[in-house]
Amino acid sequence: MPLVEVDGGSSAAIRLRAGEAVQLINTHGSQVVDTWCLSAADITEYLSVEHTRRMLGRLFPQEGDPLYSNRRTALLTLERDTAGCLHDMLVACCDKWLYQFYGAPPGHANCHDNYLHALAQHGIVTERVPNPINFWMNVPVVDNARIALNAPVSKAGDSIVLRALRDVIVIFSACPMDITPVNGEDRIPKSVAYEVMGDGR
Amino acid sequence: MPLVEVDGGSSAAIRLRAGEAVQLINTHGSQVVDTWCLSAADITEYLSVEHTRRMLGRLFPQEGDPLYSNRRTALLTLERDTAGCLHDMLVACCDKWLYQFYGAPPGHANCHDNYLHALAQHGIVTERVPNPINFWMNVPVVDNARIALNAPVSKAGDSIVLRALRDVIVIFSACPMDITPVNGEDRIPKSVAYEVMGDGR
């Protein structure tokens, strides 16, 4: 299937059937991608990082991990992860209130609104925005207590593959953050790309 | 105001006006209390641990900390904490799916349903259950990556005080978990108590 580009600071929602997968490519290497997943059958079931942490016994997902819903059902598998780096699941996505906090002018693009916009384009209206998995976001834990906001250590062309275990909707937001260095020291959001893969059966 | 007991395994919801506070007492010392907070004006605004972590730069709350909503507004202050121990904000509350996972018989009391029940008694119907702050729950981070489920280190009579910065609804669930040691090595949920305090002005 074709490679689809997602501009830096924008978002996309993708429907996957059980067995299908999506490869997400960090084209330039420095772009964080906030990622959500909803059960297509019932969008009140969503990928829950607080349930995933509890079921894995870990703060960060790794290649091979199932990713659990708020009903403790695995919706996705993180089938491949070429970077093998930290992927943050600890901090909320950026939103207009964060940019207000930083004194940015009103109207700054943000992952919260990107998520709602991408779903609305599929006819799905909600106001709930779960805590995403922030792929490639480098938020290490320090002294088992504090968190840091660092530039990514991933490289151009790094990719992940998410395999659907149920019929799901996956939402990607190429994070628009240009104030902290989470999208690289140049603080310039950049494009990523994705490709839907068959079930290989 | 009178001291109100909350039986082990049960829950209560309390309305606080801005300026009021509630003291929560760990009567027996070993009881985890899952705690949520909603804005009384709009219950889609709730205490969000993922926003609180980001705003504090830390995984665990401490005495004096503001506790932030999903709109990055401080709803509560953790004004007093006699134990000074870890208070978990990393794992989801227990729910019927967790007890299923452990092979417990159907119908086991759980914090998820306790939360919904306590709100329903105030005429509030919702299906969203945010990640609570689990007071006195001893879930340390190990090697900056893993989490452990340990018995509490708090002592009988330890207490916290939560001061409302807005008109809010606070929900307490004396966690019914009797399989893991989070409520003590004897795995017996026990009562706690709370008292609403005026604004002291």
Short mmCIF file of C-alpha atoms in Angstrom, two decimals:
data_model
loop_
_atom_site.label_atom_id
_atom_site.label_comp_id
_atom_site.label_asym_id
_atom_site.label_seq_id
_atom_site.Cartn_x
_atom_site.Cartn_y
_atom_site.Cartn_z
CA MET A 1 0.00 0.00 0.00
CA PRO A 2 1.20 3.57 -0.61
CA LEU A 3 3.39 5.52 1.77
CA VAL A 4 1.41 8.42 3.23
CA GLU A 5 3.15 11.53 4.50
CA VAL A 6 2.00 13.34 7.65
CA ASP A 7 3.25 16.91 7.76
CA GLY A 8 5.10 18.09 10.86
CA GLY A 9 2.51 19.42 13.29
CA SER A 10 -0.43 17.59 11.68
CA SER A 11 -2.24 14.29 12.22
CA ALA A 12 -3.97 11.31 10.62
CA ALA A 13 -6.36 8.54 11.70
CA ILE A 14 -6.13 5.07 10.15
CA ARG A 15 -8.48 2.12 10.37
CA LEU A 16 -6.80 -1.27 10.73
CA ARG A 17 -8.50 -4.63 10.68
CA ALA A 18 -7.35 -7.29 13.11
CA GLY A 19 -4.16 -8.76 11.65
CA GLU A 20 -3.18 -5.69 9.67
CA ALA A 21 -0.29 -3.49 10.73
CA VAL A 22 1.00 0.00 10.17
CA GLN A 23 4.64 0.96 9.80
CA LEU A 24 5.43 4.46 11.01
CA ILE A 25 8.64 6.00 9.72
CA ASN A 26 10.52 8.80 11.45
CA THR A 27 11.68 10.26 8.14
CA HIS A 28 13.98 12.88 9.63
CA GLY A 29 14.66 11.04 12.89
CA SER A 30 13.81 13.80 15.34
CA GLN A 31 10.02 13.85 15.24
CA VAL A 32 7.88 12.72 18.16
CA VAL A 33 4.60 11.06 17.15
CA ASP A 34 1.80 11.05 19.72
CA THR A 35 -0.14 7.85 19.09
CA TRP A 36 -3.57 6.70 20.25
CA CYS A 37 -5.62 3.60 19.49
CA LEU A 38 -9.37 3.03 19.85
CA SER A 39 -11.35 -0.16 19.45
CA ALA A 40 -13.37 0.25 16.25
CA ALA A 41 -16.28 -1.66 17.80
CA ASP A 42 -16.58 0.68 20.79
CA ILE A 43 -14.48 3.82 21.06
CA THR A 44 -14.92 3.94 24.84
CA GLU A 45 -12.31 1.17 24.78
CA TYR A 46 -8.94 2.81 24.14
CA LEU A 47 -5.25 2.12 24.48
CA SER A 48 -4.55 3.02 28.12
CA VAL A 49 -0.98 3.71 29.17
CA GLU A 50 -1.90 3.32 32.86
CA HIS A 51 -3.21 -0.18 32.18
CA THR A 52 -0.28 -0.99 29.88
CA ARG A 53 2.27 0.04 32.54
CA ARG A 54 0.48 -2.13 35.11
CA MET A 55 0.26 -5.16 32.84
CA LEU A 56 3.89 -4.86 31.64
CA GLY A 57 5.34 -3.84 35.03
CA ARG A 58 7.34 -1.21 33.15
CA LEU A 59 7.18 2.51 32.34
CA PHE A 60 8.28 2.25 28.70
CA PRO A 61 7.15 -0.09 25.91
CA GLN A 62 9.62 -2.32 24.07
CA GLU A 63 9.63 -4.31 20.84
CA GLY A 64 7.30 -7.29 21.20
CA ASP A 65 5.09 -5.76 23.88
CA PRO A 66 1.30 -5.97 23.78
CA LEU A 67 -0.35 -2.60 24.36
CA TYR A 68 -3.43 -2.85 26.55
CA SER A 69 -6.80 -1.12 26.61
CA ASN A 70 -8.70 0.26 29.59
CA ARG A 71 -10.37 -3.17 29.67
CA ARG A 72 -6.99 -4.91 29.89
CA THR A 73 -7.33 -6.32 26.37
CA ALA A 74 -4.31 -6.11 24.06
CA LEU A 75 -5.32 -3.94 21.10
CA LEU A 76 -1.90 -3.69 19.43
CA THR A 77 1.53 -5.27 19.48
CA LEU A 78 4.64 -3.12 19.11
CA GLU A 79 5.99 -5.62 16.63
CA ARG A 80 9.10 -3.78 15.53
CA ASP A 81 11.14 -0.87 16.88
CA THR A 82 14.36 -0.13 15.00
CA ALA A 83 15.46 2.65 17.39
CA GLY A 84 15.00 0.65 20.59
CA CYS A 85 14.91 3.93 22.47
CA LEU A 86 12.58 5.24 25.16
CA HIS A 87 9.03 5.96 24.02
CA ASP A 88 7.30 8.19 26.54
CA MET A 89 4.01 7.10 28.13
CA LEU A 90 4.22 9.43 31.15
CA VAL A 91 3.18 12.88 29.97
CA ALA A 92 -0.02 14.23 28.47
CA CYS A 93 -0.05 15.38 24.87
CA CYS A 94 0.45 19.08 24.23
CA ASP A 95 -2.72 21.18 24.26
CA LYS A 96 -3.73 24.82 24.04
CA TRP A 97 -3.35 25.14 27.79
CA LEU A 98 0.32 24.09 27.62
CA TYR A 99 1.03 26.69 24.94
CA GLN A 100 -0.81 29.28 27.07
CA PHE A 101 1.44 28.25 29.98
CA TYR A 102 4.47 28.93 27.75
CA GLY A 103 3.04 32.29 26.64
CA ALA A 104 2.66 31.27 22.97
CA PRO A 105 0.11 33.24 20.91
CA PRO A 106 -3.40 31.71 20.74
CA GLY A 107 -4.06 29.23 17.95
CA HIS A 108 -0.83 27.21 18.24
CA ALA A 109 -1.26 23.75 16.69
CA ASN A 110 -1.37 21.04 19.37
CA CYS A 111 -1.70 17.26 19.61
CA HIS A 112 -4.94 17.45 21.63
CA ASP A 113 -6.76 19.25 18.82
CA ASN A 114 -4.93 17.21 16.16
CA TYR A 115 -6.37 14.06 17.72
CA LEU A 116 -9.93 15.39 17.73
CA HIS A 117 -9.55 16.70 14.17
CA ALA A 118 -8.22 13.42 12.78
CA LEU A 119 -11.13 11.50 14.34
CA ALA A 120 -13.69 14.06 13.14
CA GLN A 121 -12.50 13.40 9.60
CA HIS A 122 -13.64 9.80 10.15
CA GLY A 123 -16.99 11.01 11.49
CA ILE A 124 -16.05 10.29 15.10
CA VAL A 125 -16.87 13.00 17.62
CA THR A 126 -15.49 12.77 21.16
CA GLU A 127 -14.06 15.10 23.75
CA ARG A 128 -11.97 12.56 25.62
CA VAL A 129 -8.27 12.60 24.84
CA PRO A 130 -6.41 9.71 26.51
CA ASN A 131 -2.74 9.86 27.44
CA PRO A 132 -1.00 8.80 24.19
CA ILE A 133 2.13 6.77 23.63
CA ASN A 134 4.63 9.36 22.46
CA PHE A 135 6.85 7.41 20.07
CA TRP A 136 10.50 8.47 20.06
CA MET A 137 9.81 11.07 22.78
CA ASN A 138 12.84 11.07 25.04
CA VAL A 139 11.50 11.64 28.55
CA PRO A 140 13.82 9.60 30.78
CA VAL A 141 13.15 8.98 34.44
CA VAL A 142 15.93 10.26 36.70
CA ASP A 143 16.60 8.95 40.24
CA ASN A 144 13.41 6.86 39.97
CA ALA A 145 11.40 10.02 40.60
CA ARG A 146 11.90 12.91 38.19
CA ILE A 147 11.38 13.27 34.44
CA ALA A 148 13.44 15.19 31.89
CA LEU A 149 12.39 16.55 28.49
CA ASN A 150 15.23 15.73 26.10
CA ALA A 151 15.82 15.80 22.36
CA PRO A 152 15.23 12.45 20.59
CA VAL A 153 18.03 9.94 20.11
CA SER A 154 16.29 8.24 17.16
CA LYS A 155 17.80 8.47 13.68
CA ALA A 156 16.43 9.34 10.24
CA GLY A 157 14.54 6.34 8.88
CA ASP A 158 13.89 4.70 12.22
CA SER A 159 10.51 3.00 12.24
CA ILE A 160 8.03 1.13 14.36
CA VAL A 161 5.43 -1.43 13.34
CA LEU A 162 2.12 -1.65 15.20
CA ARG A 163 0.11 -4.84 14.58
CA ALA A 164 -3.64 -4.71 15.25
CA LEU A 165 -5.02 -7.52 17.40
CA ARG A 166 -8.57 -6.18 17.05
CA ASP A 167 -10.27 -3.90 14.52
CA VAL A 168 -8.94 -0.52 15.63
CA ILE A 169 -8.46 3.11 14.73
CA VAL A 170 -4.90 4.38 15.17
CA ILE A 171 -4.27 8.12 15.39
CA PHE A 172 -0.86 9.70 14.78
CA SER A 173 0.02 13.31 15.54
CA ALA A 174 3.42 14.60 14.42
CA CYS A 175 3.80 16.76 17.53
CA PRO A 176 3.81 20.54 16.81
CA MET A 177 5.94 21.35 19.90
CA ASP A 178 8.48 24.07 18.95
CA ILE A 179 9.28 25.46 22.40
CA THR A 180 10.89 22.53 24.27
CA PRO A 181 13.55 20.36 22.50
CA VAL A 182 11.42 17.19 22.37
CA ASN A 183 11.30 17.37 18.55
CA GLY A 184 15.04 18.05 18.29
CA GLU A 185 17.33 20.87 19.32
CA ASP A 186 16.26 22.88 16.24
CA ARG A 187 12.67 22.80 17.62
CA ILE A 188 11.24 22.38 14.10
CA PRO A 189 8.44 19.79 13.68
CA LYS A 190 9.03 17.65 10.60
CA SER A 191 7.07 15.18 8.50
CA VAL A 192 6.76 11.47 9.17
CA ALA A 193 5.23 8.77 6.95
CA TYR A 194 3.20 5.62 7.39
CA GLU A 195 2.25 2.58 5.37
CA VAL A 196 -0.52 0.09 6.08
CA MET A 197 0.69 -3.49 5.79
CA GLY A 198 -1.45 -6.56 5.19
CA ASP A 199 -1.75 -9.38 7.64
CA GLY A 200 0.89 -11.43 5.86
CA ARG A 201 -1.29 -14.50 5.93
CA MET B 1 -17.40 18.66 60.94
CA PRO B 2 -17.94 14.98 61.78
CA LEU B 3 -15.46 12.25 60.99
CA VAL B 4 -16.94 9.93 58.35
CA GLU B 5 -15.78 6.33 58.06
CA VAL B 6 -15.32 4.63 54.67
CA ASP B 7 -15.38 0.85 54.97
CA GLY B 8 -12.52 -1.12 53.46
CA GLY B 9 -13.41 -1.86 49.85
CA SER B 10 -16.03 0.91 49.57
CA SER B 11 -16.09 4.53 48.41
CA ALA B 12 -17.45 8.03 48.96
CA ALA B 13 -17.79 11.26 46.96
CA ILE B 14 -17.52 14.64 48.68
CA ARG B 15 -18.31 18.12 47.41
CA LEU B 16 -15.83 20.80 48.43
CA ARG B 17 -16.15 24.52 47.80
CA ALA B 18 -13.05 26.45 46.81
CA GLY B 19 -11.09 27.07 50.01
CA GLU B 20 -12.44 24.05 51.87
CA ALA B 21 -10.29 21.01 52.51
CA VAL B 22 -10.67 17.36 53.36
CA GLN B 23 -8.45 15.42 55.72
CA LEU B 24 -8.15 11.74 54.87
CA ILE B 25 -6.96 9.46 57.66
CA ASN B 26 -5.34 6.07 57.11
CA THR B 27 -6.86 4.68 60.30
CA HIS B 28 -5.03 1.36 60.21
CA GLY B 29 -2.04 2.58 58.19
CA SER B 30 -2.04 -0.04 55.46
CA GLN B 31 -4.97 1.03 53.28
CA VAL B 32 -4.52 2.46 49.79
CA VAL B 33 -7.10 5.09 48.82
CA ASP B 34 -7.67 5.67 45.12
CA THR B 35 -8.57 9.34 44.78
CA TRP B 36 -10.12 11.34 41.95
CA CYS B 37 -11.20 14.96 41.63
CA LEU B 38 -13.63 16.56 39.20
CA SER B 39 -14.42 20.21 38.65
CA ALA B 40 -17.95 20.74 40.00
CA ALA B 41 -18.66 23.25 37.22
CA ASP B 42 -17.79 20.82 34.41
CA ILE B 43 -16.99 17.19 35.13
CA THR B 44 -15.13 16.82 31.83
CA GLU B 45 -12.38 18.69 33.69
CA TYR B 46 -10.71 16.21 36.03
CA LEU B 47 -7.53 15.74 38.01
CA SER B 48 -5.12 14.32 35.43
CA VAL B 49 -2.03 12.52 36.63
CA GLU B 50 -0.41 12.79 33.17
CA HIS B 51 -0.78 16.59 33.29
CA THR B 52 0.30 16.73 36.94
CA ARG B 53 3.49 14.73 36.20
CA ARG B 54 4.33 17.06 33.31
CA MET B 55 3.69 20.24 35.30
CA LEU B 56 5.62 19.00 38.37
CA GLY B 57 8.40 17.27 36.42
CA ARG B 58 8.03 14.35 38.84
CA LEU B 59 6.33 10.95 39.03
CA PHE B 60 5.10 11.24 42.63
CA PRO B 61 3.27 14.07 44.41
CA GLN B 62 4.69 15.64 47.57
CA GLU B 63 3.37 17.87 50.36
CA GLY B 64 2.73 21.35 49.00
CA ASP B 65 2.19 20.27 45.39
CA PRO B 66 -0.65 21.60 43.25
CA LEU B 67 -2.54 18.81 41.47
CA TYR B 68 -3.49 19.73 37.92
CA SER B 69 -6.48 19.09 35.72
CA ASN B 70 -6.56 18.02 32.07
CA ARG B 71 -6.75 21.78 31.34
CA ARG B 72 -3.59 22.41 33.35
CA THR B 73 -5.49 24.21 36.11
CA ALA B 74 -4.66 23.35 39.72
CA LEU B 75 -7.80 21.87 41.28
CA LEU B 76 -6.30 20.80 44.61
CA THR B 77 -3.24 21.30 46.75
CA LEU B 78 -1.74 18.36 48.66
CA GLU B 79 -1.47 20.61 51.70
CA ARG B 80 -0.32 18.03 54.24
CA ASP B 81 1.16 14.53 54.09
CA THR B 82 2.24 13.08 57.41
CA ALA B 83 3.68 9.87 55.88
CA GLY B 84 5.82 11.60 53.27
CA CYS B 85 5.89 8.30 51.37
CA LEU B 86 5.35 7.48 47.70
CA HIS B 87 1.80 7.96 46.45
CA ASP B 88 1.33 6.09 43.18
CA MET B 89 0.12 7.94 40.08
CA LEU B 90 1.38 5.36 37.55
CA VAL B 91 -1.11 2.50 37.52
CA ALA B 92 -4.81 2.31 36.71
CA CYS B 93 -7.30 1.58 39.46
CA CYS B 94 -8.38 -2.02 39.90
CA ASP B 95 -11.35 -3.09 37.81
CA LYS B 96 -13.31 -6.23 37.02
CA TRP B 97 -10.90 -7.03 34.21
CA LEU B 98 -7.94 -7.08 36.63
CA TYR B 99 -9.75 -9.50 38.94
CA GLN B 100 -10.63 -11.63 35.88
CA PHE B 101 -6.92 -11.60 34.99
CA TYR B 102 -6.15 -12.91 38.49
CA GLY B 103 -8.86 -15.58 38.22
CA ALA B 104 -11.02 -14.15 41.01
CA PRO B 105 -14.74 -15.05 40.97
CA PRO B 106 -17.03 -12.55 39.17
CA GLY B 107 -18.46 -9.71 41.27
CA HIS B 108 -15.27 -8.78 43.15
CA ALA B 109 -15.50 -5.21 44.47
CA ASN B 110 -13.20 -2.87 42.54
CA CYS B 111 -12.19 0.80 42.52
CA HIS B 112 -13.49 1.35 38.97
CA ASP B 113 -17.05 0.48 39.97
CA ASN B 114 -16.64 2.14 43.38
CA TYR B 115 -15.87 5.41 41.58
CA LEU B 116 -18.93 5.18 39.34
CA HIS B 117 -21.14 4.18 42.28
CA ALA B 118 -20.00 7.06 44.50
CA LEU B 119 -20.69 9.56 41.73
CA ALA B 120 -24.07 8.02 40.92
CA GLN B 121 -25.09 8.64 44.52
CA HIS B 122 -24.57 12.34 43.77
CA GLY B 123 -26.65 12.04 40.59
CA ILE B 124 -23.59 12.10 38.33
CA VAL B 125 -23.50 9.52 35.56
CA THR B 126 -20.31 8.96 33.58
CA GLU B 127 -18.38 6.06 32.11
CA ARG B 128 -14.96 7.69 32.09
CA VAL B 129 -12.66 6.63 34.90
CA PRO B 130 -9.43 8.66 34.95
CA ASN B 131 -6.17 7.36 36.37
CA PRO B 132 -6.47 8.19 40.10
CA ILE B 133 -3.85 9.25 42.60
CA ASN B 134 -3.44 6.18 44.76
CA PHE B 135 -2.60 7.61 48.17
CA TRP B 136 -0.17 5.54 50.24
CA MET B 137 0.14 2.99 47.40
CA ASN B 138 3.76 1.87 47.38
CA VAL B 139 4.67 1.38 43.72
CA PRO B 140 8.31 2.40 43.51
CA VAL B 141 10.17 2.84 40.24
CA VAL B 142 13.21 0.57 39.95
CA ASP B 143 16.18 1.28 37.66
CA ASN B 144 14.24 4.23 36.19
CA ALA B 145 12.18 1.75 34.17
CA ARG B 146 10.28 -0.91 36.12
CA ILE B 147 7.57 -0.71 38.77
CA ALA B 148 7.06 -2.90 41.84
CA LEU B 149 3.86 -3.55 43.82
CA ASN B 150 4.82 -3.36 47.49
CA ALA B 151 3.02 -3.22 50.83
CA PRO B 152 2.54 0.30 52.22
CA VAL B 153 5.08 1.91 54.51
CA SER B 154 2.54 4.35 56.00
CA LYS B 155 1.53 4.01 59.67
CA ALA B 156 -1.79 3.95 61.53
CA GLY B 157 -3.13 7.49 61.80
CA ASP B 158 -1.16 8.91 58.88
CA SER B 159 -3.19 11.52 57.04
CA ILE B 160 -3.24 13.81 54.06
CA VAL B 161 -5.06 17.10 53.58
CA LEU B 162 -6.36 18.11 50.16
CA ARG B 163 -7.31 21.79 49.80
CA ALA B 164 -9.77 22.71 47.03
CA LEU B 165 -8.70 25.56 44.77
CA ARG B 166 -11.99 25.38 42.83
CA ASP B 167 -15.42 23.96 43.62
CA VAL B 168 -14.76 20.24 43.18
CA ILE B 169 -16.00 16.73 43.81
CA VAL B 170 -13.44 14.43 45.45
CA ILE B 171 -13.92 10.67 45.27
CA PHE B 172 -12.20 8.22 47.62
CA SER B 173 -12.15 4.46 47.17
CA ALA B 174 -10.63 2.34 49.96
CA CYS B 175 -9.14 -0.14 47.47
CA PRO B 176 -10.66 -3.66 47.69
CA MET B 177 -7.49 -5.36 46.41
CA ASP B 178 -6.93 -8.58 48.40
CA ILE B 179 -4.69 -10.48 45.96
CA THR B 180 -1.52 -8.36 45.73
CA PRO B 181 0.07 -6.91 48.92
CA VAL B 182 -0.68 -3.25 48.09
CA ASN B 183 -3.08 -3.01 51.06
CA GLY B 184 -0.64 -4.75 53.41
CA GLU B 185 0.88 -8.19 53.66
CA ASP B 186 -2.34 -9.50 55.28
CA ARG B 187 -4.22 -8.51 52.08
CA ILE B 188 -7.24 -7.33 54.09
CA PRO B 189 -8.81 -3.99 53.01
CA LYS B 190 -9.58 -1.81 56.05
CA SER B 191 -11.56 1.30 56.82
CA VAL B 192 -10.30 4.87 56.46
CA ALA B 193 -11.96 8.09 57.57
CA TYR B 194 -12.30 11.66 56.34
CA GLU B 195 -13.32 15.02 57.72
CA VAL B 196 -14.24 18.12 55.75
CA MET B 197 -12.46 21.20 57.06
CA GLY B 198 -13.54 24.82 56.57
CA ASP B 199 -11.44 27.32 54.69
CA GLY B 200 -9.90 28.66 57.89
CA ARG B 201 -10.63 32.20 56.88
#
